[in-house]
Amino acid sequence: MKLPDSNAPSLFDRFALTKRRARAQDDALFLHRAAIDEVQDRLSMVNKSFTAPAIVTPFAHVWQGVLPKAHIVADEHVLRLTPGAHDLVVHAMALHWANDPVGQLIQCHRALKPDGLLLVACLGGETLHELRTSLGKAEIEVTGGLSPRIAPMGELRDLGGLLQRAGFALPVADTARLTAEYRDIVHLMHDLRAMGETNSLSERLKHPTRRQVFGRAQDIYAENFATPQGRLATTFELICLTGWSPDESQQKPLRPGSAQARLADALGTKEGKLSD
């Protein structure tokens, strides 16, 4: 597999991201713990035992012990996974910060044995949409311009398509929305800093933002997204992807036209042509 040129422009500043993650606080990592619940729930529905799992994560201490004898690796540009060594790979809460998400999935694919399972948990496009809207409107009003502040995150359909591009069979993508409430916009941004999830875009502003921007953003947020109790509602969209390393034992889709019965007969209805 060919990885992207390390000298090419990158959406994310990984050096800045690493520094932000180093300052994260354990009690603020509730999204990772929600992701653990989602992973365990999906594994409980799989009729298969896994004996050689691996977990890709920026916070090893949170995921340590989630799967017995799991090999835990950092979400680096090149993953330290041995090809064909694992029957399960969990890519945990890191794909939304990847400069090459397809490359990450391909590396996971290469690490799987035939009929091995990939399970991805990451943040999706609805995440922080309230903050994105409020900051964007405020910055335009106050400065007349707009700067990159919140990372673009993939939509459910787009992320599901990445599994197919990476060569996985039987791909499935689904989503869960979590809502948190904050006292004000400063409280929210402090929590994002404690999660290690603040702005790490390569094109972010390199100088302090005018205080008037945050003051106006607070007003816009409160006007549009406040709860009845006057707190700020904040959405975190957790997307889960599953795909299997292809194997002859897996179910195959039927050939078009190979059905032995008509759907209309099964439903007890009449079959008719669609109008032009």
Short mmCIF file of C-alpha atoms in Angstrom, two decimals:
data_model
loop_
_atom_site.label_atom_id
_atom_site.label_comp_id
_atom_site.label_asym_id
_atom_site.label_seq_id
_atom_site.Cartn_x
_atom_site.Cartn_y
_atom_site.Cartn_z
CA MET A 1 0.00 0.00 0.00
CA LYS A 2 1.28 3.44 -0.92
CA LEU A 3 0.87 6.04 1.81
CA PRO A 4 0.55 9.76 1.00
CA ASP A 5 3.61 11.93 0.60
CA SER A 6 4.49 13.24 4.06
CA ASN A 7 5.42 16.59 2.45
CA ALA A 8 1.98 17.08 0.91
CA PRO A 9 -0.37 19.65 2.50
CA SER A 10 -2.35 18.15 5.38
CA LEU A 11 -5.75 19.10 6.71
CA PHE A 12 -4.66 18.49 10.30
CA ASP A 13 -1.59 19.64 12.21
CA ARG A 14 -0.68 16.36 13.89
CA PHE A 15 2.05 17.96 16.00
CA ALA A 16 -0.49 20.38 17.49
CA LEU A 17 -2.98 17.53 17.96
CA THR A 18 -0.42 15.49 19.89
CA LYS A 19 0.25 18.42 22.23
CA ARG A 20 -3.46 18.94 22.81
CA ARG A 21 -4.00 15.27 23.58
CA ALA A 22 -1.10 15.32 26.05
CA ARG A 23 -3.02 17.90 28.09
CA ALA A 24 -6.26 15.89 28.10
CA GLN A 25 -7.81 15.00 31.44
CA ASP A 26 -9.10 11.52 32.13
CA ASP A 27 -12.39 12.62 33.67
CA ALA A 28 -13.27 14.52 30.47
CA LEU A 29 -12.94 11.51 28.14
CA PHE A 30 -16.61 10.56 28.37
CA LEU A 31 -16.88 10.21 24.58
CA HIS A 32 -14.30 7.42 24.63
CA ARG A 33 -16.24 5.64 27.35
CA ALA A 34 -19.43 6.00 25.32
CA ALA A 35 -17.53 4.53 22.35
CA ILE A 36 -16.43 1.59 24.50
CA ASP A 37 -20.09 0.86 25.28
CA GLU A 38 -20.94 1.01 21.56
CA VAL A 39 -18.06 -1.33 20.67
CA GLN A 40 -18.99 -3.85 23.34
CA ASP A 41 -22.64 -3.73 22.30
CA ARG A 42 -21.78 -4.52 18.68
CA LEU A 43 -19.37 -7.29 19.61
CA SER A 44 -22.08 -8.89 21.75
CA MET A 45 -24.17 -9.28 18.58
CA VAL A 46 -21.40 -11.03 16.63
CA ASN A 47 -21.54 -14.81 16.82
CA LYS A 48 -17.78 -15.22 16.87
CA SER A 49 -14.98 -15.29 19.42
CA PHE A 50 -11.91 -13.12 18.90
CA THR A 51 -8.54 -14.24 20.21
CA ALA A 52 -6.10 -11.76 18.64
CA PRO A 53 -7.59 -8.26 18.88
CA ALA A 54 -5.87 -4.92 18.30
CA ILE A 55 -7.01 -1.41 19.28
CA VAL A 56 -5.89 1.80 17.57
CA THR A 57 -6.36 4.69 19.99
CA PRO A 58 -4.80 7.99 21.13
CA PHE A 59 -5.65 7.19 24.77
CA ALA A 60 -4.31 3.73 25.56
CA HIS A 61 -5.13 3.91 29.28
CA VAL A 62 -8.86 4.33 28.55
CA TRP A 63 -9.03 1.30 26.23
CA GLN A 64 -6.63 -0.90 28.18
CA GLY A 65 -8.53 -3.96 29.40
CA VAL A 66 -11.57 -3.44 27.15
CA LEU A 67 -10.60 -6.54 25.13
CA PRO A 68 -8.54 -9.35 26.70
CA LYS A 69 -4.92 -9.47 25.49
CA ALA A 70 -5.51 -6.68 22.97
CA HIS A 71 -2.50 -5.19 21.19
CA ILE A 72 -2.85 -1.41 21.59
CA VAL A 73 -1.21 0.97 19.12
CA ALA A 74 -1.23 4.74 18.62
CA ASP A 75 -3.14 6.30 15.71
CA GLU A 76 -0.03 7.34 13.83
CA HIS A 77 0.30 7.93 10.08
CA VAL A 78 1.74 4.41 9.79
CA LEU A 79 0.04 2.04 12.22
CA ARG A 80 2.26 -0.41 14.05
CA LEU A 81 0.14 -3.40 13.13
CA THR A 82 1.54 -6.68 11.85
CA PRO A 83 -0.06 -7.81 8.56
CA GLY A 84 -2.43 -10.75 8.98
CA ALA A 85 -1.93 -10.93 12.76
CA HIS A 86 -5.38 -10.02 14.09
CA ASP A 87 -8.93 -11.33 13.90
CA LEU A 88 -10.36 -8.04 15.24
CA VAL A 89 -9.18 -4.44 14.89
CA VAL A 90 -10.92 -1.59 16.71
CA HIS A 91 -10.08 1.89 15.42
CA ALA A 92 -11.13 3.95 18.42
CA MET A 93 -12.09 7.63 18.30
CA ALA A 94 -9.28 8.74 16.00
CA LEU A 95 -10.42 8.47 12.37
CA HIS A 96 -11.92 11.97 12.42
CA TRP A 97 -8.38 13.36 12.95
CA ALA A 98 -6.74 11.29 10.19
CA ASN A 99 -5.20 13.12 7.23
CA ASP A 100 -5.66 9.90 5.23
CA PRO A 101 -8.70 8.03 6.60
CA VAL A 102 -8.79 5.54 3.71
CA GLY A 103 -5.12 4.77 4.30
CA GLN A 104 -5.88 4.09 7.97
CA LEU A 105 -8.63 1.64 7.01
CA ILE A 106 -6.44 -0.08 4.43
CA GLN A 107 -3.74 -0.59 7.05
CA CYS A 108 -6.34 -2.11 9.38
CA HIS A 109 -7.50 -4.35 6.54
CA ARG A 110 -3.95 -5.58 5.95
CA ALA A 111 -3.61 -6.37 9.68
CA LEU A 112 -6.67 -8.65 9.64
CA LYS A 113 -6.83 -12.36 9.00
CA PRO A 114 -9.42 -13.60 6.49
CA ASP A 115 -12.91 -13.14 7.96
CA GLY A 116 -11.50 -10.71 10.52
CA LEU A 117 -13.63 -7.82 11.77
CA LEU A 118 -12.92 -4.10 11.72
CA LEU A 119 -14.90 -1.93 14.09
CA VAL A 120 -14.47 1.86 13.90
CA ALA A 121 -15.83 4.46 16.33
CA CYS A 122 -15.35 8.11 15.40
CA LEU A 123 -17.05 11.50 15.55
CA GLY A 124 -19.39 12.41 12.70
CA GLY A 125 -20.57 15.52 10.91
CA GLU A 126 -23.31 16.56 13.37
CA THR A 127 -20.72 16.92 16.13
CA LEU A 128 -20.57 20.46 17.55
CA HIS A 129 -22.86 21.81 14.82
CA GLU A 130 -24.26 24.32 17.31
CA LEU A 131 -20.82 25.69 18.13
CA ARG A 132 -19.80 25.72 14.46
CA THR A 133 -22.88 27.76 13.53
CA SER A 134 -22.55 30.20 16.42
CA LEU A 135 -18.83 30.88 15.97
CA GLY A 136 -19.18 31.21 12.19
CA LYS A 137 -22.00 33.76 12.37
CA ALA A 138 -20.27 35.69 15.14
CA GLU A 139 -16.94 35.89 13.33
CA ILE A 140 -18.57 37.11 10.12
CA GLU A 141 -20.50 39.78 12.03
CA VAL A 142 -17.53 41.01 14.08
CA THR A 143 -14.61 40.66 11.64
CA GLY A 144 -16.22 40.33 8.24
CA GLY A 145 -14.38 37.03 7.62
CA LEU A 146 -14.46 33.36 8.49
CA SER A 147 -11.57 31.18 9.69
CA PRO A 148 -11.27 27.37 10.15
CA ARG A 149 -12.25 26.56 13.73
CA ILE A 150 -13.98 23.17 13.92
CA ALA A 151 -12.70 20.20 11.96
CA PRO A 152 -14.91 18.95 9.12
CA MET A 153 -16.14 15.49 10.08
CA GLY A 154 -17.51 12.82 7.78
CA GLU A 155 -21.18 12.14 7.17
CA LEU A 156 -22.57 8.66 7.78
CA ARG A 157 -22.91 7.70 4.10
CA ASP A 158 -19.46 9.03 3.20
CA LEU A 159 -17.77 7.17 6.04
CA GLY A 160 -19.58 3.96 5.11
CA GLY A 161 -18.24 4.36 1.57
CA LEU A 162 -14.69 4.46 2.91
CA LEU A 163 -15.06 0.84 4.05
CA GLN A 164 -15.80 -0.27 0.50
CA ARG A 165 -12.89 1.78 -0.86
CA ALA A 166 -10.62 0.03 1.64
CA GLY A 167 -11.77 -3.42 0.44
CA PHE A 168 -14.01 -4.52 3.31
CA ALA A 169 -16.93 -6.89 2.81
CA LEU A 170 -20.39 -6.57 4.37
CA PRO A 171 -19.91 -2.92 5.40
CA VAL A 172 -22.33 -1.37 7.90
CA ALA A 173 -22.45 2.21 9.18
CA ASP A 174 -24.72 3.53 11.91
CA THR A 175 -24.84 6.48 14.27
CA ALA A 176 -25.70 7.46 17.83
CA ARG A 177 -26.22 11.06 18.94
CA LEU A 178 -25.18 12.17 22.40
CA THR A 179 -26.19 15.52 23.88
CA ALA A 180 -24.29 17.34 26.61
CA GLU A 181 -25.24 20.60 28.33
CA TYR A 182 -22.92 23.44 29.27
CA ARG A 183 -23.21 26.56 31.38
CA ASP A 184 -21.84 28.80 28.61
CA ILE A 185 -19.55 28.73 25.59
CA VAL A 186 -16.43 29.09 27.76
CA HIS A 187 -17.46 26.03 29.76
CA LEU A 188 -17.89 24.05 26.51
CA MET A 189 -14.50 25.09 25.13
CA HIS A 190 -12.78 24.24 28.41
CA ASP A 191 -14.33 20.76 28.21
CA LEU A 192 -13.17 20.31 24.59
CA ARG A 193 -9.66 21.29 25.69
CA ALA A 194 -9.82 18.70 28.48
CA MET A 195 -10.85 16.09 25.87
CA GLY A 196 -7.90 16.92 23.60
CA GLU A 197 -10.42 17.80 20.85
CA THR A 198 -9.74 21.50 20.24
CA ASN A 199 -8.78 23.09 16.91
CA SER A 200 -5.84 21.31 15.25
CA LEU A 201 -6.54 22.34 11.68
CA SER A 202 -3.41 23.23 9.74
CA GLU A 203 -5.03 26.46 8.45
CA ARG A 204 -6.32 27.62 11.86
CA LEU A 205 -5.67 31.18 13.00
CA LYS A 206 -2.27 31.53 14.62
CA HIS A 207 -3.20 34.62 16.64
CA PRO A 208 -5.75 35.16 19.45
CA THR A 209 -9.38 35.66 18.49
CA ARG A 210 -11.03 38.95 19.41
CA ARG A 211 -13.09 38.67 22.58
CA GLN A 212 -16.06 40.23 20.81
CA VAL A 213 -16.30 37.13 18.61
CA PHE A 214 -16.79 34.83 21.59
CA GLY A 215 -19.19 37.25 23.23
CA ARG A 216 -21.37 37.40 20.14
CA ALA A 217 -21.09 33.61 19.66
CA GLN A 218 -22.40 33.13 23.21
CA ASP A 219 -25.45 35.27 22.39
CA ILE A 220 -26.14 33.41 19.11
CA TYR A 221 -25.73 30.02 20.80
CA ALA A 222 -28.10 30.97 23.63
CA GLU A 223 -30.68 32.37 21.19
CA ASN A 224 -30.77 29.24 19.03
CA PHE A 225 -29.63 26.21 21.02
CA ALA A 226 -30.43 26.81 24.70
CA THR A 227 -32.36 24.28 26.78
CA PRO A 228 -35.48 25.39 28.74
CA GLN A 229 -33.16 25.67 31.74
CA GLY A 230 -30.94 28.16 29.90
CA ARG A 231 -27.98 25.83 29.35
CA LEU A 232 -26.27 25.28 26.00
CA ALA A 233 -27.14 21.98 24.28
CA THR A 234 -24.22 20.41 22.42
CA THR A 235 -24.39 17.48 20.00
CA PHE A 236 -21.73 14.78 19.66
CA GLU A 237 -22.42 12.33 16.84
CA LEU A 238 -20.77 8.96 17.36
CA ILE A 239 -20.47 6.95 14.14
CA CYS A 240 -19.75 3.22 14.19
CA LEU A 241 -18.47 1.35 11.14
CA THR A 242 -18.10 -2.41 10.77
CA GLY A 243 -16.58 -4.37 7.92
CA TRP A 244 -15.11 -7.80 7.39
CA SER A 245 -11.93 -8.93 5.73
CA PRO A 246 -13.18 -10.93 2.71
CA ASP A 247 -13.34 -14.70 3.02
CA GLU A 248 -14.98 -17.51 1.00
CA SER A 249 -17.09 -18.50 4.02
CA GLN A 250 -19.00 -15.19 3.99
CA GLN A 251 -22.46 -14.75 2.51
CA LYS A 252 -22.51 -13.48 -1.07
CA PRO A 253 -25.24 -11.33 -2.66
CA LEU A 254 -27.51 -13.16 -5.11
CA ARG A 255 -27.15 -12.55 -8.84
CA PRO A 256 -29.71 -10.12 -10.28
CA GLY A 257 -32.64 -12.11 -11.69
CA SER A 258 -31.89 -15.24 -9.64
CA ALA A 259 -34.92 -14.92 -7.33
CA GLN A 260 -37.20 -17.99 -7.24
CA ALA A 261 -40.34 -16.10 -6.17
CA ARG A 262 -41.97 -12.76 -6.98
CA LEU A 263 -42.13 -10.10 -4.26
CA ALA A 264 -45.69 -9.22 -5.32
CA ASP A 265 -46.80 -12.82 -4.60
CA ALA A 266 -45.20 -12.74 -1.16
CA LEU A 267 -46.97 -9.47 -0.32
CA GLY A 268 -50.28 -10.56 -1.84
CA THR A 269 -50.41 -7.56 -4.20
CA LYS A 270 -50.61 -7.01 -7.93
CA GLU A 271 -47.48 -6.19 -9.87
CA GLY A 272 -47.60 -3.16 -12.15
CA LYS A 273 -45.32 -0.95 -14.17
CA LEU A 274 -44.03 2.36 -12.86
CA SER A 275 -45.26 5.42 -14.69
CA ASP A 276 -42.74 7.22 -16.89
#
